[in-house]
Short mmCIF file of N, CA and C in Angstrom, two decimals:
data_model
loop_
_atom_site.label_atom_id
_atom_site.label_comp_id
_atom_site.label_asym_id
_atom_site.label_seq_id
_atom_site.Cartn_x
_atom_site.Cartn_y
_atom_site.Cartn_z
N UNK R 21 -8.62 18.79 3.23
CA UNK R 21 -9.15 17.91 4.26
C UNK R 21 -7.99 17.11 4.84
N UNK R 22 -8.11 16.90 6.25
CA UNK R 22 -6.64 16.09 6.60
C UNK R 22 -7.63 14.97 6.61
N UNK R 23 -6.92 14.37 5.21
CA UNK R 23 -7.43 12.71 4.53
C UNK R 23 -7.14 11.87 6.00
N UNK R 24 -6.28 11.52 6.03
CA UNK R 24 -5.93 10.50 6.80
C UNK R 24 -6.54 10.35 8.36
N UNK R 25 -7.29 11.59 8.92
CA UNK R 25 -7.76 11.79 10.19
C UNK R 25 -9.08 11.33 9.85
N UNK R 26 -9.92 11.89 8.71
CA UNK R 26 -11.21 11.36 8.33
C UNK R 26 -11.34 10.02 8.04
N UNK R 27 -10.39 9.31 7.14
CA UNK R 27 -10.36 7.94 6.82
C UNK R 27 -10.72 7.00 8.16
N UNK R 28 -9.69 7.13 8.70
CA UNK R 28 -9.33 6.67 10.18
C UNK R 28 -10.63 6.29 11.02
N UNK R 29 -11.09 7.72 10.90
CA UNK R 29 -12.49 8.16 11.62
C UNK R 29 -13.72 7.18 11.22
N UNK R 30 -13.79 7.12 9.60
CA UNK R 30 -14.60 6.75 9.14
C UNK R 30 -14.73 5.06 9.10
N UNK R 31 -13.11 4.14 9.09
CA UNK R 31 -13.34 2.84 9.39
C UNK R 31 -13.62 2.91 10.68
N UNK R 32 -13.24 3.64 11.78
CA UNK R 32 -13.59 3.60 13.23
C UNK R 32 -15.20 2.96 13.21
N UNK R 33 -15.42 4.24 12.77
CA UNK R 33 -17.21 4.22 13.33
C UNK R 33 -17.79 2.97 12.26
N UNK R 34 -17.75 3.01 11.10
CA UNK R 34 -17.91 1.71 10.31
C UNK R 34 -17.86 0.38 10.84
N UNK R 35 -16.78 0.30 11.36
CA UNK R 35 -16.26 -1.13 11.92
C UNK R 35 -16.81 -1.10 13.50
N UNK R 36 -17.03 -0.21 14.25
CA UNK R 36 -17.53 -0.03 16.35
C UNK R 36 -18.92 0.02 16.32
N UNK R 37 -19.75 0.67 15.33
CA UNK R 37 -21.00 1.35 15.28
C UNK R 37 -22.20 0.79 14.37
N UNK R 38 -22.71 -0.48 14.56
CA UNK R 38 -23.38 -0.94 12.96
C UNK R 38 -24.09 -0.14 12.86
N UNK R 39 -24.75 0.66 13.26
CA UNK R 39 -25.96 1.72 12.53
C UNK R 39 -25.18 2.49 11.91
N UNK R 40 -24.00 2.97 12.04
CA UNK R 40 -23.35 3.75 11.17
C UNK R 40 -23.14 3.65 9.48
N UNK R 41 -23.29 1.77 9.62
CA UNK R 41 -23.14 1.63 7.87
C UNK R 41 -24.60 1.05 7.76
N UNK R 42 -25.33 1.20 8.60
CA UNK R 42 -27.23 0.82 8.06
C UNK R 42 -27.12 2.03 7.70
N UNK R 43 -26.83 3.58 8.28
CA UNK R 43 -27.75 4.74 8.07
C UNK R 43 -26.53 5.10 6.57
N UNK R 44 -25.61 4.59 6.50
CA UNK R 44 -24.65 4.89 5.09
C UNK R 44 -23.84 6.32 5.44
N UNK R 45 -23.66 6.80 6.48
CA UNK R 45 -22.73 8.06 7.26
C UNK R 45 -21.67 7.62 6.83
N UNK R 46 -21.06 8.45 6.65
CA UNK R 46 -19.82 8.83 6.03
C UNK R 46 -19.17 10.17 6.24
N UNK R 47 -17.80 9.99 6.73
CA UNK R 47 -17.07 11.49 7.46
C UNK R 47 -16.69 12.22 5.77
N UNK R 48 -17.26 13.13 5.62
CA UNK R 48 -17.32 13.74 4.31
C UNK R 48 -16.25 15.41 4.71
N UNK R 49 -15.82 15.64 5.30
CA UNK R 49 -14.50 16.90 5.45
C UNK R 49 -14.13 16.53 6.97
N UNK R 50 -12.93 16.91 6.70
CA UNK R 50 -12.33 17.54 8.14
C UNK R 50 -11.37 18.31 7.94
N UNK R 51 -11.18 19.87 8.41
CA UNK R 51 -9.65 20.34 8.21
C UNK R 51 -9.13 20.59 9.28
N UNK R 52 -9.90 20.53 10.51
CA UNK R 52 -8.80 20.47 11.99
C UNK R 52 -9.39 21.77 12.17
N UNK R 53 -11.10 22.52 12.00
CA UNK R 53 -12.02 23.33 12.68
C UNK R 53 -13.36 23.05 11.97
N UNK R 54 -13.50 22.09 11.62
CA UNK R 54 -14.85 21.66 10.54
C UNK R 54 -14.89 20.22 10.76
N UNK R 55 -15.95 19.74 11.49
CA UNK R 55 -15.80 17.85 10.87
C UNK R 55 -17.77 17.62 10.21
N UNK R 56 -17.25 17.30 9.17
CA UNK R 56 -18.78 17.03 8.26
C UNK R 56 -18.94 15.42 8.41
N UNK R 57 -20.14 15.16 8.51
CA UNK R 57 -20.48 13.42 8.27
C UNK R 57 -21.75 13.81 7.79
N UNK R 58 -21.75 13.11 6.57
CA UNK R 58 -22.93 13.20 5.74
C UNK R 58 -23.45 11.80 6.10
N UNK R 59 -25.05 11.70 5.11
CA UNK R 59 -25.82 10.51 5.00
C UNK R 59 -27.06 10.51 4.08
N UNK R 60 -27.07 9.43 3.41
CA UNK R 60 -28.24 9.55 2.22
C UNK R 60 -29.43 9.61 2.50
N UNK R 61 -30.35 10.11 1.83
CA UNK R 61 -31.98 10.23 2.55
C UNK R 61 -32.71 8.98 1.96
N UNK R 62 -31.83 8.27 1.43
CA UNK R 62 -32.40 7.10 0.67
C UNK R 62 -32.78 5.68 1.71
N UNK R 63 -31.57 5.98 2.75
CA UNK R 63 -32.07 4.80 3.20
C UNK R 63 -32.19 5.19 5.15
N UNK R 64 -32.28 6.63 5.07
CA UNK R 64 -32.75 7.23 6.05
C UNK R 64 -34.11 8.20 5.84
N UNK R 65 -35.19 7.38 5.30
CA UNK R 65 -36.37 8.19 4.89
C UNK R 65 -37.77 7.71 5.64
N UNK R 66 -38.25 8.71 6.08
CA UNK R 66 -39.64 8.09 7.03
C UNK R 66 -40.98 7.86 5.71
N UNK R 67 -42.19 7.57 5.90
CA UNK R 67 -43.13 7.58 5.15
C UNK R 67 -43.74 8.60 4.52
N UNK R 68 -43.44 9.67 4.78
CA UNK R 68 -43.55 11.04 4.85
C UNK R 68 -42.52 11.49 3.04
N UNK R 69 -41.41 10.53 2.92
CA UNK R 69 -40.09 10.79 2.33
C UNK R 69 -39.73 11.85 2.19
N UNK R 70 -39.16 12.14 3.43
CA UNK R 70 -38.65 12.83 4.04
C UNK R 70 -37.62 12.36 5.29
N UNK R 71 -36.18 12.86 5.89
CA UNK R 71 -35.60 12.46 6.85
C UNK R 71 -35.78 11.42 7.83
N UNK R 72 -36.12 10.73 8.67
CA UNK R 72 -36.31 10.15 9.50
C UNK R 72 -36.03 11.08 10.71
N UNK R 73 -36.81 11.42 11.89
CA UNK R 73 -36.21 12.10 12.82
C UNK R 73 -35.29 11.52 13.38
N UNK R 74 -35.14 10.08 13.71
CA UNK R 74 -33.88 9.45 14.10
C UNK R 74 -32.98 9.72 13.71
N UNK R 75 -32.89 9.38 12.42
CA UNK R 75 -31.61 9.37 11.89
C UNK R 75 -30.97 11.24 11.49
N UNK R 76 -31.70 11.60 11.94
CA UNK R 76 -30.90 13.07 11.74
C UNK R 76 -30.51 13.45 13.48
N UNK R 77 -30.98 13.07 14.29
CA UNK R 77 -30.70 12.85 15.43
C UNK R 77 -29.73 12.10 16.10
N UNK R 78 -29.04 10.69 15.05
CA UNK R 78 -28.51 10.34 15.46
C UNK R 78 -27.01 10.90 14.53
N UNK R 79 -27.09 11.31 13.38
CA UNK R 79 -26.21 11.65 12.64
C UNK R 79 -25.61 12.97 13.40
N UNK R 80 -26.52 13.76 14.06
CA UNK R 80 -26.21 14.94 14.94
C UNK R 80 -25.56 14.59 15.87
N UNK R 81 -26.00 13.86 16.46
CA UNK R 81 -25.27 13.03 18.11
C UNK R 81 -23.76 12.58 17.62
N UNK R 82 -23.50 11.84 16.80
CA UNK R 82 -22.61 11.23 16.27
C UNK R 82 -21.66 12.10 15.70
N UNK R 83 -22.11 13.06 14.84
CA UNK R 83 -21.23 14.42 14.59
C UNK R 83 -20.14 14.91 15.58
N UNK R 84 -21.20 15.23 16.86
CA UNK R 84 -20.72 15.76 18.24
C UNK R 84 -19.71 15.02 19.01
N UNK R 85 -19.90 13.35 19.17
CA UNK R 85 -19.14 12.72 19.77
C UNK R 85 -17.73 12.15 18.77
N UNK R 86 -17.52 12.76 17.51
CA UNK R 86 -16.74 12.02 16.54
C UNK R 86 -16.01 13.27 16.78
N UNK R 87 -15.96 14.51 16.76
CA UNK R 87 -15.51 15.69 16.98
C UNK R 87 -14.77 15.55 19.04
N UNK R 88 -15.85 15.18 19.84
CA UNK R 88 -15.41 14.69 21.09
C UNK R 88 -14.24 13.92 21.62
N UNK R 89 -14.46 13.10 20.91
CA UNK R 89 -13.34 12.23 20.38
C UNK R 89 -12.15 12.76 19.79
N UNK R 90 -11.67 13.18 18.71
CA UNK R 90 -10.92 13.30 18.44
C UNK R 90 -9.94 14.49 19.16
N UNK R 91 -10.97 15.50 19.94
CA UNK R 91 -10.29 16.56 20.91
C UNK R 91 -9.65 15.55 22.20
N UNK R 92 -10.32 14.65 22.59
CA UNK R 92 -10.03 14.09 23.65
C UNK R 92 -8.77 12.99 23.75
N UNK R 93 -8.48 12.58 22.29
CA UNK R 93 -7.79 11.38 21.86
C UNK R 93 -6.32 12.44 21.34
N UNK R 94 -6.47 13.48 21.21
CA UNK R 94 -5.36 14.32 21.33
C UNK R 94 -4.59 14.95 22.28
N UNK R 95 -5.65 15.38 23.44
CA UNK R 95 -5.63 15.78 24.47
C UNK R 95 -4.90 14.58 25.82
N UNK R 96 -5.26 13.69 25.84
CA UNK R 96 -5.18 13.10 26.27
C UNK R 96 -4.63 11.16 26.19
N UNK R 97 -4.90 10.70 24.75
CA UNK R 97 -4.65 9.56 24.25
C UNK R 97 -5.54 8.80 24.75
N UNK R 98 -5.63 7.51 25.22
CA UNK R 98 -6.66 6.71 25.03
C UNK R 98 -8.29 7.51 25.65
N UNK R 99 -8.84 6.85 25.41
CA UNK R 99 -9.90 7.91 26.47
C UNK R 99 -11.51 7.26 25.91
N UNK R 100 -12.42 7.31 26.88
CA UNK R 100 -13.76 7.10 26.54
C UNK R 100 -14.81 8.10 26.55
N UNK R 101 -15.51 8.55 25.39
CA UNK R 101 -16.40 9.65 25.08
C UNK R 101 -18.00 9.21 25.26
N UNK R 102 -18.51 9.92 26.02
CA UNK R 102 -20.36 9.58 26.04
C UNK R 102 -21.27 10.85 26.02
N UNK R 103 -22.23 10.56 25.31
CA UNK R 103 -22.98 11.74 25.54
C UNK R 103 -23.71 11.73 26.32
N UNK R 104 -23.80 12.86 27.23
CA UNK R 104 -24.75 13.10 28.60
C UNK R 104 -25.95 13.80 28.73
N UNK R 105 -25.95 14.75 27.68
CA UNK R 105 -27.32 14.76 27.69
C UNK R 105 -27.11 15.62 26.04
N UNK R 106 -28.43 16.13 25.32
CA UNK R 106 -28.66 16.71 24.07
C UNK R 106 -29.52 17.13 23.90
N UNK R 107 -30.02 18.66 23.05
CA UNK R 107 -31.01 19.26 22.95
C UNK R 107 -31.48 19.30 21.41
N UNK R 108 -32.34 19.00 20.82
CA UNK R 108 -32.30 18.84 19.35
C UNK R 108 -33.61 19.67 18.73
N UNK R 109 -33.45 20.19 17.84
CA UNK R 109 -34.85 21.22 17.49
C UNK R 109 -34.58 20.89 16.03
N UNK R 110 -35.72 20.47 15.57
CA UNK R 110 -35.83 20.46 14.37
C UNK R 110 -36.43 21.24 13.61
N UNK R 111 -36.07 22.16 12.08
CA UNK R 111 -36.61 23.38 11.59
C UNK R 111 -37.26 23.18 10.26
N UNK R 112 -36.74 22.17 9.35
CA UNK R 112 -37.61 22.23 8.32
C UNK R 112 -37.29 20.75 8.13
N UNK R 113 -38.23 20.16 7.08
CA UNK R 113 -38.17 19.09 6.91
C UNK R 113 -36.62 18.40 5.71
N UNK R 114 -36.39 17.59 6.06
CA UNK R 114 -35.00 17.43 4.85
C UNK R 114 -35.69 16.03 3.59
N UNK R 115 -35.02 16.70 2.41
CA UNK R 115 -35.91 16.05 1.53
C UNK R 115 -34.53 15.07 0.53
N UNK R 116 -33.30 15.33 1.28
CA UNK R 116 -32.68 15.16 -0.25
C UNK R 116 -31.17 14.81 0.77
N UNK R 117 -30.28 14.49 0.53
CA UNK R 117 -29.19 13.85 1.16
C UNK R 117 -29.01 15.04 1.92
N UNK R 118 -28.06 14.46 3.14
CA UNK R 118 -28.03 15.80 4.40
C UNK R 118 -26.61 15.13 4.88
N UNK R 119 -26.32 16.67 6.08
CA UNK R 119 -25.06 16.52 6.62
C UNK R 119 -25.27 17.38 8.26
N UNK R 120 -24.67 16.71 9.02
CA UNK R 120 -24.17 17.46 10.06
C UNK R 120 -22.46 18.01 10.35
N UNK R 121 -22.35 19.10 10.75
CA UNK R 121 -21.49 19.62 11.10
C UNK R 121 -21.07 20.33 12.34
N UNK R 122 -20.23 19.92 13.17
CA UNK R 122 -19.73 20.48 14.17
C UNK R 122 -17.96 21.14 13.93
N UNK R 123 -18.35 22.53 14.71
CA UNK R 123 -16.91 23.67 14.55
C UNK R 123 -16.16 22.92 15.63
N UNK R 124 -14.70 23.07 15.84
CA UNK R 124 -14.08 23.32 17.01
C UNK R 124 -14.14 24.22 17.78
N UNK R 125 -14.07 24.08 18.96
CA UNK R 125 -14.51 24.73 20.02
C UNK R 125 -13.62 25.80 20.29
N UNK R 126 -14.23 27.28 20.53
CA UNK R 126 -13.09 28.31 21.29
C UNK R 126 -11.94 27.80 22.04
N UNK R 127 -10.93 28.16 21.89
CA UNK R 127 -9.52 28.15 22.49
C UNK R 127 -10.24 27.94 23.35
N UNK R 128 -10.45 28.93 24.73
CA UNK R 128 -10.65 28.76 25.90
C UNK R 128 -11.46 27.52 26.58
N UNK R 129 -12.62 27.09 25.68
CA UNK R 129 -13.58 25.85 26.20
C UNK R 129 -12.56 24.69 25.53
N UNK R 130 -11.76 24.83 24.67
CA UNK R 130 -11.27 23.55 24.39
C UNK R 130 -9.95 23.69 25.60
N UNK R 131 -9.52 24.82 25.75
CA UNK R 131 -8.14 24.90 26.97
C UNK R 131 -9.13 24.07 28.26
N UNK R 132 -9.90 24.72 28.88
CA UNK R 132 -10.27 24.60 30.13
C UNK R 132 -10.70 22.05 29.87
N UNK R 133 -11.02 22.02 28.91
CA UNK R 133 -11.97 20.79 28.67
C UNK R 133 -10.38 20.04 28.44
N UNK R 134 -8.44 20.40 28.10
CA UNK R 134 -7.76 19.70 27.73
C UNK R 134 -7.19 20.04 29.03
N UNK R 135 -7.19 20.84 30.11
CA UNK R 135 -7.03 20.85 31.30
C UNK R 135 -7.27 19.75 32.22
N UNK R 136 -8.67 19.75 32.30
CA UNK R 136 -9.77 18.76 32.69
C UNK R 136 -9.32 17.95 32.97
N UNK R 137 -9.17 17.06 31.53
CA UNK R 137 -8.97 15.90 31.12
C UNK R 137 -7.54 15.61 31.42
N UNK R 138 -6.49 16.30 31.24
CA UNK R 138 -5.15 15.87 31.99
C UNK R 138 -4.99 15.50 33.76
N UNK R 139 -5.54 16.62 34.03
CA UNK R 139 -5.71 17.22 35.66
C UNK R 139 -6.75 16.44 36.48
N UNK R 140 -7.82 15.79 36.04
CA UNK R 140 -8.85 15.04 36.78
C UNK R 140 -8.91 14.31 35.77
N UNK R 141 -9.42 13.43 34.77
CA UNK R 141 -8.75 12.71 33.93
C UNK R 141 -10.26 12.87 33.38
N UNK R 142 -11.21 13.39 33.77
CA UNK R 142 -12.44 13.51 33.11
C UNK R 142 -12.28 14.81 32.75
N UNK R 143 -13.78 15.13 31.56
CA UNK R 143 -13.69 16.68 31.55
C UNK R 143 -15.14 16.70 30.40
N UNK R 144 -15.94 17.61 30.43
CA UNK R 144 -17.06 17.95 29.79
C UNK R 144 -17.08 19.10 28.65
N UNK R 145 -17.52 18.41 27.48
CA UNK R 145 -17.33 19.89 26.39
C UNK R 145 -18.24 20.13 26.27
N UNK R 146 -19.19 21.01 25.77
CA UNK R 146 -20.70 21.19 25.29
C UNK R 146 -20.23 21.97 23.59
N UNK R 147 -21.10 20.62 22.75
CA UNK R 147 -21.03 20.86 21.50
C UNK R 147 -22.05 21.58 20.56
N UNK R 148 -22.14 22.73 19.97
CA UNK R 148 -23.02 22.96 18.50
C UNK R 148 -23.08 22.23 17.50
N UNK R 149 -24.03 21.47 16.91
CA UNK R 149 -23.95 20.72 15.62
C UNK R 149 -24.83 21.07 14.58
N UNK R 150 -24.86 21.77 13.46
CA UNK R 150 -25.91 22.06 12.71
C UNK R 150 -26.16 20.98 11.79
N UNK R 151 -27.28 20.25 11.52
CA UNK R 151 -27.56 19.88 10.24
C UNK R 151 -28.13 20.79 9.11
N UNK R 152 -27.98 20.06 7.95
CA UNK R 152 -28.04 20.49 6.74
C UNK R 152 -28.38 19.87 5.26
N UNK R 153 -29.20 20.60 4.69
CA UNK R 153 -29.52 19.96 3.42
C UNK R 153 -29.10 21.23 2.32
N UNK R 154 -27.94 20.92 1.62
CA UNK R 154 -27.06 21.99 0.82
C UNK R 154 -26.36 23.11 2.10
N UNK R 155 -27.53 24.53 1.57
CA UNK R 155 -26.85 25.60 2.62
C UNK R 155 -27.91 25.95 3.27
N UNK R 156 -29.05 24.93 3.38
CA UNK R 156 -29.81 25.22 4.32
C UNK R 156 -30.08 24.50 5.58
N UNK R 157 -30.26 25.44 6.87
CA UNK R 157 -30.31 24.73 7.77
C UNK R 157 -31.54 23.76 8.36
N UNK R 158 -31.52 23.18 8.68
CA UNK R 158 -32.45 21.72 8.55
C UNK R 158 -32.84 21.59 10.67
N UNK R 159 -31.61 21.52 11.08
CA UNK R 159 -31.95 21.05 12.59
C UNK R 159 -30.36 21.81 13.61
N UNK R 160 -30.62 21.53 14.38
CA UNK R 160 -30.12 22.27 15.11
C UNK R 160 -29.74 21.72 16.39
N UNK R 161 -28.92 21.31 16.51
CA UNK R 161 -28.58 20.09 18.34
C UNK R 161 -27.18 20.81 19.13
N UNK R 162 -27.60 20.33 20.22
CA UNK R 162 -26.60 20.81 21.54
C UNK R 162 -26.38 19.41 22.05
N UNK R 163 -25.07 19.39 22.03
CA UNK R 163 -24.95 17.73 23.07
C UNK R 163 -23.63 17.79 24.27
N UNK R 164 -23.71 17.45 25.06
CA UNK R 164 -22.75 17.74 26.14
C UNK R 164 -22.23 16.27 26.15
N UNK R 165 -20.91 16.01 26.01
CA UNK R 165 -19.96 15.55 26.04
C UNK R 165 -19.40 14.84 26.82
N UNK R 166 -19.12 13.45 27.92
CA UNK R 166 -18.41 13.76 28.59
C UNK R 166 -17.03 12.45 28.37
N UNK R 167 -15.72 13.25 28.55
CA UNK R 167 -14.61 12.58 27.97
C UNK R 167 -14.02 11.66 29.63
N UNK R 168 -13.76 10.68 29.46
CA UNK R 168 -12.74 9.83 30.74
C UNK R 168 -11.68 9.51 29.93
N UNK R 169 -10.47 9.45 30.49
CA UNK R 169 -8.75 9.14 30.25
C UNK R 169 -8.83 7.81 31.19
N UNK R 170 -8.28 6.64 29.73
CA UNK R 170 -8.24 4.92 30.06
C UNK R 170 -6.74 4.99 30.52
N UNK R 171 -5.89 5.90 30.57
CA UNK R 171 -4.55 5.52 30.66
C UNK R 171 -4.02 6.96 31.26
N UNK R 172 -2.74 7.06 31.95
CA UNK R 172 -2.24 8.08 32.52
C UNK R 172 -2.28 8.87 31.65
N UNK R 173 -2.81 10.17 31.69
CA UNK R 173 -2.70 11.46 31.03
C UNK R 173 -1.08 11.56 30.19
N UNK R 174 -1.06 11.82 29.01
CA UNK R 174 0.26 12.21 28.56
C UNK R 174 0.15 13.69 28.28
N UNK R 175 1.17 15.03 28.32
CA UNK R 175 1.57 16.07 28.02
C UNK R 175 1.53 16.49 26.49
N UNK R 176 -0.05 16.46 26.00
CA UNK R 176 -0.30 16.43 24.49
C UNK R 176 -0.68 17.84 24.57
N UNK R 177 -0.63 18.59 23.58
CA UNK R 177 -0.52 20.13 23.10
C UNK R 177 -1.97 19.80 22.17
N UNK R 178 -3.42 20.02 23.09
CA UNK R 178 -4.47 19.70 22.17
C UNK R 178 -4.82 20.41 20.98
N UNK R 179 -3.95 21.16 20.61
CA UNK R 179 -4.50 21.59 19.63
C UNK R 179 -3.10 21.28 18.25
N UNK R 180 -2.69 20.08 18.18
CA UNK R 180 -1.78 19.87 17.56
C UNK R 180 -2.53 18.83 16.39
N UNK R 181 -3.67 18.48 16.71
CA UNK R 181 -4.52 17.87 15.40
C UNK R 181 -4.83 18.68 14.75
N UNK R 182 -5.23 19.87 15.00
CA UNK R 182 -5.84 20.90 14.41
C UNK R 182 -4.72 21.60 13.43
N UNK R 183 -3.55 21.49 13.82
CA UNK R 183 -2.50 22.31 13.09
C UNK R 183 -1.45 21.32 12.29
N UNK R 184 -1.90 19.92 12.29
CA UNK R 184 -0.81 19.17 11.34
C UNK R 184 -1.18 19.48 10.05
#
């Protein structure tokens, strides 16, 4: 896991995000094509005890834009990430601590999205995020991305997080 990118990550959202330490999320892997953020079902549980649809919704969302982020903050350096829109389907119920996970994106959608973002200083990714309870799949979200550059574009090689 590149420790030090997750750490980072994890006081980020801790310290910017208070629902992040109500729902107890926590960036649980990253190796520079995997970012995991887990969360307990203990204090994300509806009456049902079972998941909360929120909170697996928002752990999904959050997956997507923490992954957004960090393509964009490479790509580009300072920069502001929002999500624009998201599609979320939920498949079975989650009974027991869970995780979402989002891949890095094909060369080409991450080339064309570190283009973007140099060249017009905006740029749009569209993310996969699966949740999960163990190795089963739980829910299923699409969230579209969209990145703005706070400062002149610098000549960053985006895929140089991925390969330290």
């Amino acid at each position: 896991m590149k420790l030090a990118i997750a750490q980072e990550l994890d006081a980020y959202l801790h310290s910017n995000i208070p629902l992040i330490a109500a729902m107890q999320i926590e960036v649980s892997y990253f190796d520079g094509k995997c970012l995991r953020l887990s969360a307990p079902l203990a204090v994300n549980v509806n009456d049902k005890q079972t998941a909360f649809g929120g909170s697996i919704a928002t752990l999904a969302t959050i997956t997507g834009w923490a992954m957004a982020t960090l393509l964009a903050k490479q790509a580009s350096g300072p920069n502001q990430v929002v999500i624009a829109e998201s599609k979320l389907r939920y498949l079975k119920p989650i009974t027991d601590d869970f995780f979402a996970e989002c891949l890095r994106p094909e060369d080409s959608d991450l080339d064309n999205f570190c283009h973007d973002l140099n060249v017009k200083s905006t740029a749009k990714l569209i993310l996969p995020v699966q949740v999960k309870q163990g190795n089963k799949l739980t829910a299923d979200f699409t969230g579209t991305y969209v990145a703005s550059v706070n400062a002149p574009p610098a000549s960053a090689a985006c895929s140089m997080i991925f390969n330290e």
